[in-house]
Short mmCIF file of C-alpha atoms and ligand atoms in Angstrom, two decimals:
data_model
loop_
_atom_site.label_atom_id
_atom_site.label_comp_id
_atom_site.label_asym_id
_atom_site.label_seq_id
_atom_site.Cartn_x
_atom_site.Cartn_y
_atom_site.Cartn_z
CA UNK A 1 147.62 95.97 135.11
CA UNK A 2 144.88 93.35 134.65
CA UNK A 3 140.82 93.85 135.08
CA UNK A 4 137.98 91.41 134.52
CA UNK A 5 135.12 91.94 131.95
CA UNK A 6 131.96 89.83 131.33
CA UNK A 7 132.80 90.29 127.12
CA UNK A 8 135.81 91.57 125.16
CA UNK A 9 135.00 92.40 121.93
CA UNK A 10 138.04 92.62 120.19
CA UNK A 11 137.77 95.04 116.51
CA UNK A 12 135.84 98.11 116.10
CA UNK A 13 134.05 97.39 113.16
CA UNK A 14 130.88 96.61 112.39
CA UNK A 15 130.18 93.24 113.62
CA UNK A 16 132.33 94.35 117.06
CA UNK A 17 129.93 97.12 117.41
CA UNK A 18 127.08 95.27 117.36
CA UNK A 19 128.40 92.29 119.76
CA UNK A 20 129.19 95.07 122.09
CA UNK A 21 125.92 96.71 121.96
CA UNK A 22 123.94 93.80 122.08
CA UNK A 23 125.63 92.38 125.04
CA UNK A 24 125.90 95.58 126.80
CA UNK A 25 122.21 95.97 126.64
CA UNK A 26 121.65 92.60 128.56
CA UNK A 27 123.49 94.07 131.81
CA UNK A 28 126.91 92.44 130.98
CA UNK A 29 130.27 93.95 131.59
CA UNK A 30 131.54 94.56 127.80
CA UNK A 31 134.88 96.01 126.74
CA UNK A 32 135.23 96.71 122.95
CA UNK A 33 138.67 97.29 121.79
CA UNK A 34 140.10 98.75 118.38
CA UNK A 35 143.58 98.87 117.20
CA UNK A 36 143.32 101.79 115.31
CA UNK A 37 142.80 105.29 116.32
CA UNK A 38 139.84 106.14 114.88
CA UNK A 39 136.64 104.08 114.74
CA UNK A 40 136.14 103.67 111.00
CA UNK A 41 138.92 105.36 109.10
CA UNK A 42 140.63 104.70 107.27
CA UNK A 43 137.70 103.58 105.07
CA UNK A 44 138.61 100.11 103.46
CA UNK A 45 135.00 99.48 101.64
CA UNK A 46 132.64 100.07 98.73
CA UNK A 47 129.87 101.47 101.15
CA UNK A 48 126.89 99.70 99.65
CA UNK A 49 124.79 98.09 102.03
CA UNK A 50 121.03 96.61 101.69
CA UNK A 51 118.84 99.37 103.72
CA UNK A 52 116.67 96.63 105.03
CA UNK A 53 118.99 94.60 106.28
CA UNK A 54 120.94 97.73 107.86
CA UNK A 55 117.59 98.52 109.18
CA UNK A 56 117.73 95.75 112.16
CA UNK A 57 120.91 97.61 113.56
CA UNK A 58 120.80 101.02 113.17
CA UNK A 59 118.03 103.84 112.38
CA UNK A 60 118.85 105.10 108.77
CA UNK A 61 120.34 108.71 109.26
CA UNK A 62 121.21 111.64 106.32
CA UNK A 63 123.96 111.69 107.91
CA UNK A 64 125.81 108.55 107.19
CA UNK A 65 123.85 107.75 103.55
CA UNK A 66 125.56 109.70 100.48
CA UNK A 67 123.11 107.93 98.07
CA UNK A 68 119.87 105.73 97.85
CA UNK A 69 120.12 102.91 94.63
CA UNK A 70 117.01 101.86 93.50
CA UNK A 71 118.64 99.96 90.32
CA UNK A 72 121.49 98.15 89.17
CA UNK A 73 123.19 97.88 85.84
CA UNK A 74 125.14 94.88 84.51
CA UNK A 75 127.71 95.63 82.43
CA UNK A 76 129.94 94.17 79.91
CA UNK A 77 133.19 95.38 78.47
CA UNK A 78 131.40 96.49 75.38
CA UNK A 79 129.74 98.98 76.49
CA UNK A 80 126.11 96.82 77.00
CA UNK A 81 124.26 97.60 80.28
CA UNK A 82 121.01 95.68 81.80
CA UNK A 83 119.34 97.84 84.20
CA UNK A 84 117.23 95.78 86.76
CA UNK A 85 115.09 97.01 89.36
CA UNK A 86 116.74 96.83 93.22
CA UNK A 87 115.84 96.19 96.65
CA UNK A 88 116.73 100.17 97.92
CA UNK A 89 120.53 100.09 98.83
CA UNK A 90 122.30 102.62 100.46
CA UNK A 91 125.77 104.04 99.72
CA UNK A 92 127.22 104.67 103.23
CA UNK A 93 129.61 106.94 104.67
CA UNK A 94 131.46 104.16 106.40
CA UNK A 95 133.44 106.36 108.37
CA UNK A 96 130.35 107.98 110.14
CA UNK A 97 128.46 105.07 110.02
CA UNK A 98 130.78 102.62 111.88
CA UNK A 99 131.43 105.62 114.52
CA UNK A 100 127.85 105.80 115.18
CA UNK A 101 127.60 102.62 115.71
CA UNK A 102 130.46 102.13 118.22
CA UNK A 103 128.83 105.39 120.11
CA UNK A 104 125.53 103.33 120.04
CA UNK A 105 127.43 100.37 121.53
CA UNK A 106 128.62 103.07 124.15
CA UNK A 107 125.57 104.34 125.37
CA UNK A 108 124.28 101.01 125.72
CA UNK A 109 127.07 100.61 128.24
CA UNK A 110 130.01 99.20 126.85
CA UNK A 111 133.73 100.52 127.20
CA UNK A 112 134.75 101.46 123.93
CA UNK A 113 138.48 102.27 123.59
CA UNK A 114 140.74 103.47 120.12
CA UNK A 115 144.05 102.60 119.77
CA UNK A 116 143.83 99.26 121.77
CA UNK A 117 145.13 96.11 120.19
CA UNK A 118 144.91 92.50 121.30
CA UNK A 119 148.11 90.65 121.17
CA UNK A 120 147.51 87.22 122.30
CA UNK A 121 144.61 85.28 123.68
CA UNK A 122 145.11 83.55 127.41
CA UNK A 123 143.29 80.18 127.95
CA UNK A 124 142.61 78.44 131.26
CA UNK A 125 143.00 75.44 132.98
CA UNK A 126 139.95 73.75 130.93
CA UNK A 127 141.91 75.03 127.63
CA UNK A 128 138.68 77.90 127.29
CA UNK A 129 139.76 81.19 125.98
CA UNK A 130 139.68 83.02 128.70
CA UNK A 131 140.91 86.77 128.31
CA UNK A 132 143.31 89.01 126.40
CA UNK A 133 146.79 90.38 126.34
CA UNK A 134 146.11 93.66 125.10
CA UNK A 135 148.35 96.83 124.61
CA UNK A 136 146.55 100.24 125.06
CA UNK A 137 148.19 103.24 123.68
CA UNK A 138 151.53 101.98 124.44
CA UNK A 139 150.93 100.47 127.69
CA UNK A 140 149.99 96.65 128.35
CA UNK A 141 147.37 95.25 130.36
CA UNK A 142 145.79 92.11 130.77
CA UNK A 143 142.41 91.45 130.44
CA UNK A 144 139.94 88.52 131.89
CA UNK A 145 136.80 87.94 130.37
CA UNK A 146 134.40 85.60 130.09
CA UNK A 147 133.47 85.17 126.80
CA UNK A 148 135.76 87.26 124.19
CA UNK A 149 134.20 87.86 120.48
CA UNK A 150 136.90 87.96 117.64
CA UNK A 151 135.51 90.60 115.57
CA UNK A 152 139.36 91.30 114.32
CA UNK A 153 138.24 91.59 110.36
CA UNK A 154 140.35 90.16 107.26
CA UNK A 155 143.29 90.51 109.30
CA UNK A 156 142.15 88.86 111.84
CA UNK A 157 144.58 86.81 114.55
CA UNK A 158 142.44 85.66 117.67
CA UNK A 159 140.58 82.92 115.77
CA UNK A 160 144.07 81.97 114.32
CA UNK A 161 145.50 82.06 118.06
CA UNK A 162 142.89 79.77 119.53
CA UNK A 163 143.37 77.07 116.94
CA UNK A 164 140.94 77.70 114.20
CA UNK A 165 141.95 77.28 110.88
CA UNK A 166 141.57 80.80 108.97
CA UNK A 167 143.78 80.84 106.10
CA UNK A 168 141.53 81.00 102.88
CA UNK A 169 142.69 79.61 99.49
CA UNK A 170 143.60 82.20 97.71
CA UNK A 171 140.88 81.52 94.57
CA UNK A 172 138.54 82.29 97.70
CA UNK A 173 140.25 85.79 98.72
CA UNK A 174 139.18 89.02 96.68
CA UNK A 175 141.76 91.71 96.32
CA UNK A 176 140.09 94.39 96.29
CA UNK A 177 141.32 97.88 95.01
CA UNK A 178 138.78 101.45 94.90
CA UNK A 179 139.20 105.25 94.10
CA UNK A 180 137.09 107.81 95.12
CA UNK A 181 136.49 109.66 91.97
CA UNK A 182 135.28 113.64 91.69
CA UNK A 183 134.78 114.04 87.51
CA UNK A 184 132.11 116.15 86.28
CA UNK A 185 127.97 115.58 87.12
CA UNK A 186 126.19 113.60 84.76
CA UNK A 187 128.70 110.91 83.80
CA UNK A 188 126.25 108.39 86.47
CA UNK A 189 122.66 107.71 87.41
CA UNK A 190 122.76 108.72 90.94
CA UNK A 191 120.44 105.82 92.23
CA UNK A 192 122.00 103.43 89.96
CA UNK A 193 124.73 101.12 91.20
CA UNK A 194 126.90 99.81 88.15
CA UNK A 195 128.12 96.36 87.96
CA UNK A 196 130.64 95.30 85.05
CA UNK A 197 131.74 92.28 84.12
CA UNK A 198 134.02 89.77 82.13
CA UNK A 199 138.16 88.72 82.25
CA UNK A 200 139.30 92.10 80.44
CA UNK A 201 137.88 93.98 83.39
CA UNK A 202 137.94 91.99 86.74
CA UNK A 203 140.08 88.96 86.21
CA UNK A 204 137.35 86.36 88.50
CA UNK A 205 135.66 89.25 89.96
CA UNK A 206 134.00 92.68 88.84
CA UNK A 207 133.82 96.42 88.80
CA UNK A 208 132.03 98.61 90.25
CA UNK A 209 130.68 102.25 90.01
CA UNK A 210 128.75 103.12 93.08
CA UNK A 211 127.36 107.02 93.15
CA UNK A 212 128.07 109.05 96.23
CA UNK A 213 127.28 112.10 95.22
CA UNK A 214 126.62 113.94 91.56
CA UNK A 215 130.68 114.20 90.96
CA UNK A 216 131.76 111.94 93.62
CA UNK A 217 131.59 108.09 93.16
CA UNK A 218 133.16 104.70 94.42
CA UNK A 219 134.84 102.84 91.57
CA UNK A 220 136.73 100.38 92.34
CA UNK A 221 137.03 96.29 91.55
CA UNK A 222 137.90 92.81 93.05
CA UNK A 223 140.08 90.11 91.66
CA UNK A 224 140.54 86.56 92.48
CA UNK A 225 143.40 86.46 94.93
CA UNK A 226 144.83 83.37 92.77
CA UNK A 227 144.34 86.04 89.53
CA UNK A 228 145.97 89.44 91.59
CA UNK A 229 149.44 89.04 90.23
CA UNK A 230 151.38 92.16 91.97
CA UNK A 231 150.26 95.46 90.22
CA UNK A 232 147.31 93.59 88.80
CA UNK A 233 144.53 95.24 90.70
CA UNK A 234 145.91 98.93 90.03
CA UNK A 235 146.42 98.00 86.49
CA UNK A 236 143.21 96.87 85.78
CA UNK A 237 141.27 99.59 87.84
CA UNK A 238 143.58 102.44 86.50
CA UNK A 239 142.20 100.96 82.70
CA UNK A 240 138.92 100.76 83.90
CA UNK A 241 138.39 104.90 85.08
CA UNK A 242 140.18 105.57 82.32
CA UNK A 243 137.29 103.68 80.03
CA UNK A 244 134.42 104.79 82.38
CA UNK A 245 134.79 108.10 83.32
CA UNK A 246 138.12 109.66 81.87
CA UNK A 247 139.61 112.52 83.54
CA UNK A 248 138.77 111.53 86.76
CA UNK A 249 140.91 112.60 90.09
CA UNK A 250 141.25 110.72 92.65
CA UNK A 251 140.26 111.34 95.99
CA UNK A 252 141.13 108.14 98.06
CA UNK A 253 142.24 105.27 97.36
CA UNK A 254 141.23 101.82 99.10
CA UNK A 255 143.13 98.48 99.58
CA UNK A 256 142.07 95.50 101.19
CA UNK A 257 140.97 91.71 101.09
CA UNK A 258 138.02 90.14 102.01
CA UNK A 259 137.73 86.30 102.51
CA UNK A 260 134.85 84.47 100.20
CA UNK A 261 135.48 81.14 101.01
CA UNK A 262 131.77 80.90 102.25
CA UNK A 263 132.58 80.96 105.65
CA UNK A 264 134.37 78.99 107.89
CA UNK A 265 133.22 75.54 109.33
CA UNK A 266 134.44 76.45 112.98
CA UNK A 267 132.99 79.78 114.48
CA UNK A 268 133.52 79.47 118.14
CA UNK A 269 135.62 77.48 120.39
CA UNK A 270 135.64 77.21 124.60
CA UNK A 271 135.31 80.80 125.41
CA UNK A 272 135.70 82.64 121.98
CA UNK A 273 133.32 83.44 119.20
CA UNK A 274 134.39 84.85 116.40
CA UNK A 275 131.96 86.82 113.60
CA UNK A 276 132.46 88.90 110.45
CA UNK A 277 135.00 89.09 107.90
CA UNK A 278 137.27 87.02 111.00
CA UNK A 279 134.93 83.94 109.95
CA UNK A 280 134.48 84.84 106.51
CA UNK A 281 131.07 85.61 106.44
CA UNK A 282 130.94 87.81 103.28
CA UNK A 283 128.66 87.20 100.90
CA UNK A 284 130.86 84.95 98.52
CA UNK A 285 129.57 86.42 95.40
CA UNK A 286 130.00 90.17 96.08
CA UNK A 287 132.12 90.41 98.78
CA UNK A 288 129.74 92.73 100.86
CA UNK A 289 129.87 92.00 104.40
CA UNK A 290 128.80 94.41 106.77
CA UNK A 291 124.77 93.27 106.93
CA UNK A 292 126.18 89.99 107.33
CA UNK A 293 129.16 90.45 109.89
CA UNK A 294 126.17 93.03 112.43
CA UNK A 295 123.74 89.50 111.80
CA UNK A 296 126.64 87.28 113.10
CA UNK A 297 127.28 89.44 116.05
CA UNK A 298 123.50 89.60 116.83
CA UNK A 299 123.73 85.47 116.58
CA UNK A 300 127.07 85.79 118.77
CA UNK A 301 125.50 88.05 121.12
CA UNK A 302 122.99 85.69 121.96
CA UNK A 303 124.68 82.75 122.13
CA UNK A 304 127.23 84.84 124.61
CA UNK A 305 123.96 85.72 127.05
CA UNK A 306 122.95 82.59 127.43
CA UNK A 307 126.21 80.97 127.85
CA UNK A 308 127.10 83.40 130.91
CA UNK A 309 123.68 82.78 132.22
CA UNK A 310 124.35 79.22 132.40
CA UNK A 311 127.81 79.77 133.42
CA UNK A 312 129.08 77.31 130.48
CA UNK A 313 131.45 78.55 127.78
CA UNK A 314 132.06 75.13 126.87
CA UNK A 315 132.92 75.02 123.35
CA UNK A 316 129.60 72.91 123.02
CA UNK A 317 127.79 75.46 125.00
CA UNK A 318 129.60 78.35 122.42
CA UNK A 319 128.85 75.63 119.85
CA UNK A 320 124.81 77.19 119.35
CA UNK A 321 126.31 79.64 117.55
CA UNK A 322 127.97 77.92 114.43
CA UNK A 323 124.50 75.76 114.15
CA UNK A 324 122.25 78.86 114.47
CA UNK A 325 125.02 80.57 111.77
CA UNK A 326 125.13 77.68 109.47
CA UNK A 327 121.38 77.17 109.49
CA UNK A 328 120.29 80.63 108.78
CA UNK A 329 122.60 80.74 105.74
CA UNK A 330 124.19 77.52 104.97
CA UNK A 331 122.01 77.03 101.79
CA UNK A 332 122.15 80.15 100.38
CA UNK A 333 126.07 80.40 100.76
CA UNK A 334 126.81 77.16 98.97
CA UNK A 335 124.53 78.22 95.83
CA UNK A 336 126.42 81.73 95.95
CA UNK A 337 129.74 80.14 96.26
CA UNK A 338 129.14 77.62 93.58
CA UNK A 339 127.90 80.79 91.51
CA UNK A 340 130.65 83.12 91.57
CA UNK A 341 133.03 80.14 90.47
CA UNK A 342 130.89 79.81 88.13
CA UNK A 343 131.43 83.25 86.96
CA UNK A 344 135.12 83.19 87.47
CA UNK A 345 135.19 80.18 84.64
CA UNK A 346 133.32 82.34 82.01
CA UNK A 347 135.00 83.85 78.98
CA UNK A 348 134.72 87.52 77.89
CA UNK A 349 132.12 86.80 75.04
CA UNK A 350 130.13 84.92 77.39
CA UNK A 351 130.03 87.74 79.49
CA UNK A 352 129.41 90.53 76.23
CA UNK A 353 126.37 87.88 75.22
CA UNK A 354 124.75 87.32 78.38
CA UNK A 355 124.37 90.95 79.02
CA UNK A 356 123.95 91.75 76.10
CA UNK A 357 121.03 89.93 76.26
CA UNK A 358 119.60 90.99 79.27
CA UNK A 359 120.07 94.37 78.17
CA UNK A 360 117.39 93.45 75.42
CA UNK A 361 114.88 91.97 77.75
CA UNK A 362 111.50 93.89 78.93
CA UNK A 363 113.11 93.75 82.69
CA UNK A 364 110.02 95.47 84.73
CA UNK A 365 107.94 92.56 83.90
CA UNK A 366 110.30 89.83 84.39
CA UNK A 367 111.27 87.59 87.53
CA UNK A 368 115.02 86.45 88.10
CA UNK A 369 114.39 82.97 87.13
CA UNK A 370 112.74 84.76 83.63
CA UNK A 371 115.70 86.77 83.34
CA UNK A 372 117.94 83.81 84.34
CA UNK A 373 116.69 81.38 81.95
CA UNK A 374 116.49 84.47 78.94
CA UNK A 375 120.13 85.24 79.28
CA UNK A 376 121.60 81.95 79.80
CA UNK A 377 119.32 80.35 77.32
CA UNK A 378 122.20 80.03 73.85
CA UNK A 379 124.44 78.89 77.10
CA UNK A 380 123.52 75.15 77.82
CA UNK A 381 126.27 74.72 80.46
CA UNK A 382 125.51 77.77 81.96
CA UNK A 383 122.03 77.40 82.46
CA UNK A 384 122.52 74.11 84.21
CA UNK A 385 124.92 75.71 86.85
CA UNK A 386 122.90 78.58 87.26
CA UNK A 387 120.04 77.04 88.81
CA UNK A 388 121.72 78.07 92.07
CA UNK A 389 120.98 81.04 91.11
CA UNK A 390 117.68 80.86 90.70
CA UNK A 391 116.58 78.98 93.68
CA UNK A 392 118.20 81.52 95.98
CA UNK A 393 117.00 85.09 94.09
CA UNK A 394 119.24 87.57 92.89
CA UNK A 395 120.57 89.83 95.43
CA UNK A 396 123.85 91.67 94.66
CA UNK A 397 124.06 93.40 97.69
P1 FAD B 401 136.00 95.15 109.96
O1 FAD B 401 135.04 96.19 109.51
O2 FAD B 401 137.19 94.90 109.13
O3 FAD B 401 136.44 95.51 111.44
C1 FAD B 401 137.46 94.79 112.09
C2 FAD B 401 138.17 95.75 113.00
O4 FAD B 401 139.04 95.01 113.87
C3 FAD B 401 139.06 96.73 112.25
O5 FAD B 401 138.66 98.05 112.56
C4 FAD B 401 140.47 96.40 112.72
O6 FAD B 401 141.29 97.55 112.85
C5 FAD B 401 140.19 95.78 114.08
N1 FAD B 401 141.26 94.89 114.55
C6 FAD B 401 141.95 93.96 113.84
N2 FAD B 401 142.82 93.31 114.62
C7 FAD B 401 142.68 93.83 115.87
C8 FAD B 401 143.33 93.57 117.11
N3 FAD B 401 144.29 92.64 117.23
N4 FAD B 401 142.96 94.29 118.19
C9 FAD B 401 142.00 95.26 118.09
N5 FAD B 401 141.36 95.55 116.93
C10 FAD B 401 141.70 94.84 115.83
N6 FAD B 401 131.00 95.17 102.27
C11 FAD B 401 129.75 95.62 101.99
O7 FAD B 401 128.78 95.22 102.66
N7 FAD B 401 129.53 96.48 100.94
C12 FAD B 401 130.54 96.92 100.15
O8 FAD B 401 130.31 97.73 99.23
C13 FAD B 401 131.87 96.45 100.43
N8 FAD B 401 132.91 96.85 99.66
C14 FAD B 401 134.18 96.46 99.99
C15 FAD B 401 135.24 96.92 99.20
C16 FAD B 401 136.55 96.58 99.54
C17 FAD B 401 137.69 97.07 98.70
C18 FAD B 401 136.79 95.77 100.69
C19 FAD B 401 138.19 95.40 101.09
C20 FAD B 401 135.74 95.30 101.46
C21 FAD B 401 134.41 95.63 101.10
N9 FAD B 401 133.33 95.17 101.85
C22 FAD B 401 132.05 95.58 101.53
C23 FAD B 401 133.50 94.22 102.97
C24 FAD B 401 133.29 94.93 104.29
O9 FAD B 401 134.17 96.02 104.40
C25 FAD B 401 133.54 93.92 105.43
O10 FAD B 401 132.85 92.73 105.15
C26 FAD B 401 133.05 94.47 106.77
O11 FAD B 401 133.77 95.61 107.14
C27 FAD B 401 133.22 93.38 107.85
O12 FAD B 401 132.97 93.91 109.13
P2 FAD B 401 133.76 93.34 110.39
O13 FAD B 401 133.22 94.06 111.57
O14 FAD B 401 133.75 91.87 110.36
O15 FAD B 401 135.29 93.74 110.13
#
C-alpha cells in the first residue's frame, strides 16, 4: 500500500506532537506516527517541566500536573541543602500529558496512529528525503510526503538514515536511571524540587527528588555515559533512596538516555527536519528536554509551512531551521555545556563546600551572580569558569 501526505511526523512524543499540530493547523496533510502502542507510556522521564515555557503549547490542566515547585534545594552528600527561590515548575504526569497532546495534534487535523514504526527513509531523484517505509501493526506501507520531521527521540534512526551524524560521545550522553517511590508523608517539601550533588552520588551528573504527591515522588539520577560502568546507575541510585528516604517501595522504575552534547550542528537536510532529543536539544546541564524539543517543533513547523508554500525542500530552503535553532539558543547552550563539564571535573569537597555555603547565604535577597560569586568565592578556578553561569541565569529546569 502507499499514500501521499503533505508531513510525516515520525515519534509520538512531545516535539512530534507539536510538529503535527502546528502543521495540521496551517491546512497541511500531516500523518504522525508512533512505534509504540500507547502515546506516552511507558514513562521514560523525571516529569519536571518549566510551567511557562509549557505554557506556549498546551493550557495547564489538574489533570496532567501532580505537583507545582516553587523552590529548589541543592544538595550535597553531607546532608547540606540551599533552598533557592524558582521560576513555578510543574511535575507532570507524562503519560497524560503527552496523550493530550497527541489528541490536540488530532483535532487540529492530523492522523495520529499507535503502533506505527518507520523503518527506512526513501529519497528522490534530487537525493531529498522524500517519504517513509513504515510498518503499521504488522502490515507495511509506504508513505510519500513532502517534508517528514524526525521526532524519533534518543533512539532515534531517520536523522542517522539520511546522513546526519548522531552518535554522541559518550561524556555527552546521560544514563539516566528513576524510581517512583511511595514512603510515608512528610519525608519532602511538596513544592520543593531537590537537587544533590558531588562524585559519591552522581558520578558527572546528579540526583534528584522531585514530589508527586505527599508519599509519591520521582527519585532518580543521571551519570556521565563515559562514568555508567554496567550496574553503575542502579548501584548508585539504590544507595541514594536508601540515604534519602529509607524504606521506600518502588513503584516504577525508569531507564533511558538522553543526548547533552548541546545539540547537533546539522538539523535538517533536503526534505527532513529533525527536532528533540533526535537532535539533541536537551538542555546540556539538566537533561530536561521536553520545553525544548515542543520549541524545536514550533521552529520546524514553520520552517516546514513555508517550505511547501514555496514548493522548495531544498536542504537550503530546510536550512532556516538550523539558523533560526542555533540563533535562539546557540549562546546559552555553549555556556551550559561548558558548565556542566565544569561540574563533572569537581571533587566531592568542592561540592560539600560550595553548598555548604550557599546553604549559609540570606538567598531571598540575593541575585544568581551574588549567589554565584558567594559560593565560588574560596574557589579561584571555579569562579573563573563559572562566569558562564552567570551571564546566562540560573535555570535548572
Ligand atoms: P520522545 O519523548 O523520546 O519521543 C520520541 C518518540 O518517538 C517515542 O515515543 C518513540 O517511541 C518514538 N519513535 C522512535 N523511533 C520511532 C520510529 N522509528 N517510528 C515511530 N516512532 C518512533 N526532560 C524534562 O524536560 N524534564 C525532566 O524531568 C526529564 N527527566 C528525564 C529523566 C530521564 C531518566 C530521561 C531518560 C529523560 C528525561 N527528560 C526530562 C528528557 C525528556 O524525556 C526528553 O527530552 C523528551 O521526551 C524529548 O521529547 P521528544 O519528543 O524529542 O522525544
Amino acid at each position: 500500500m502507499s499514500r501521499s501526505v503533505d508531513v510525516l511526523v515520525i515519534g509520538g512524543g512531545p516535539g512530534g506532537s507539536v510538529a503535527a499540530r502546528r502543521c495540521a493547523e496551517s491546512g497541511l496533510r500531516v500523518l504522525m506516527i508512533e512505534k509504540r502502542q500507547e502515546i506516552g507510556a511507558p514513562v521514560r522521564c523525571g516529569e519536571a517541566i518549566g510551567a511557562e515555557a509549557t505554557r506556549a503549547f498546551i493550557d495547564l490542566d489538574p489533570k496532567w500536573i501532580d505537583a507545582r515547585i516553587t523552590r529548589f534545594a541543592l544538595c550535597n552528600a553531607e546532608g547540606a541543602r540551599a533552598v533557592l527561590p524558582s521560576e513555578l515548575t510543574l511535575v507532570v504526569n507524562r503519560k497524560v500529558f503527552d496523550l493530550e497532546l497527541a489528541r490536540l495534534a488530532a483535532r487540529a487535523g492530523a492522523e495520529v496512529r499507535a503502533r506505527t514504526q518507520a523503518e527506512a527513509l526513501v529519497t528522490d531523484a534530487q537525493g531529498n528525503v522524500s517519504g517513509a517505509r513504515i510498518r503499521s501493526l504488522g502490515a507495511p506501507e509506504d508513505i510519500e510526503a513532502r517534508i517528514v520531521i524526525a521526532a524519533d527521540g534518543t533512539e532515534s534512526q531517520a536523522a542517522r538514515w539520511a546522513g546526519i551524524k548522531t552518535v554522541p560521545a559518550l561524556a555527552d550522553l546521560y544514563v539516566g536511571l528513576q524510581y517512583l517511590i511511595c514512603a510515608p508523608p512528610g519525608q519532602w517539601m511538596p513544592d520543593v524540587a531537590e537537587y544533590h550533588f558531588g562524585p559519591s552520588t552522581a558520578p558527572s551528573g546528579y540526583a534528584w527528588v522531585f514530589p508527586k504527591r505527599d508519599d509519591t515522588a520521582n527519585v532518580g539520577l543521571v551519570l556521565g555515559g563515559d562514568r555508567a560502568v554496567e550496574g553503575e546507575a542502579r548501584a548508585c541510585l539504590d544507595r541514594f533512596v536508601a540515604r534519602r528516604v529509607p524504606g521506600a517501595s518502588i513503584l516504577s522504575v525508569v531507564a533511558g538516555a538522553i543526548p547533552v552534547s548541546g545539540g547537533l550542528k546539522q538539523i535538517s537536510t533536503g526534505g527532513l527536519l529533525v527536532v528533540g532529543d533526535a537532535a539533541h536539544q536537551a538542555e546540556p546541564m539538566t537533561g530536561g528536554g521536553i520545553n525544548l524539543a515542543m520549541m524545536a517543533a514550533e521552529l520546524a513547523a514553520q520552517t516546514a509551512i513555508k517550505a511547501l508554500k514555496n514548493d522548495d525542500v531544498s536542504a537550503s530552503a530546510l536550512k532556516a531551521y538550523d539558523d533560526a535553532w542555533h540563533s535562539r539558543n546557540g549562546r546559552q547552550r555553549a555556556g551550559l555545556l561548558r558548565l556542566r563539564r565544569l561540574l563533572a571535573g569537581m571533587s566531592e569537597r568542592e561540592y560539600v563546600d560550595i553548598i555548604a555555603t550557599l546553604a549559609r547565604q540570606p538567598a531571598d535577597h540575593m541575585n544568581h551572580g551574588q549567589l554565584m560569586l558567594a559560593a565560588f568565592l574560596r574557589h579561584p578556578r571555579l569562579l573563573l569558569e563559572a562566569r558562564a553561569l552567570v551571564e546566562i541565569g540560573m535555570h535548572l529546569k
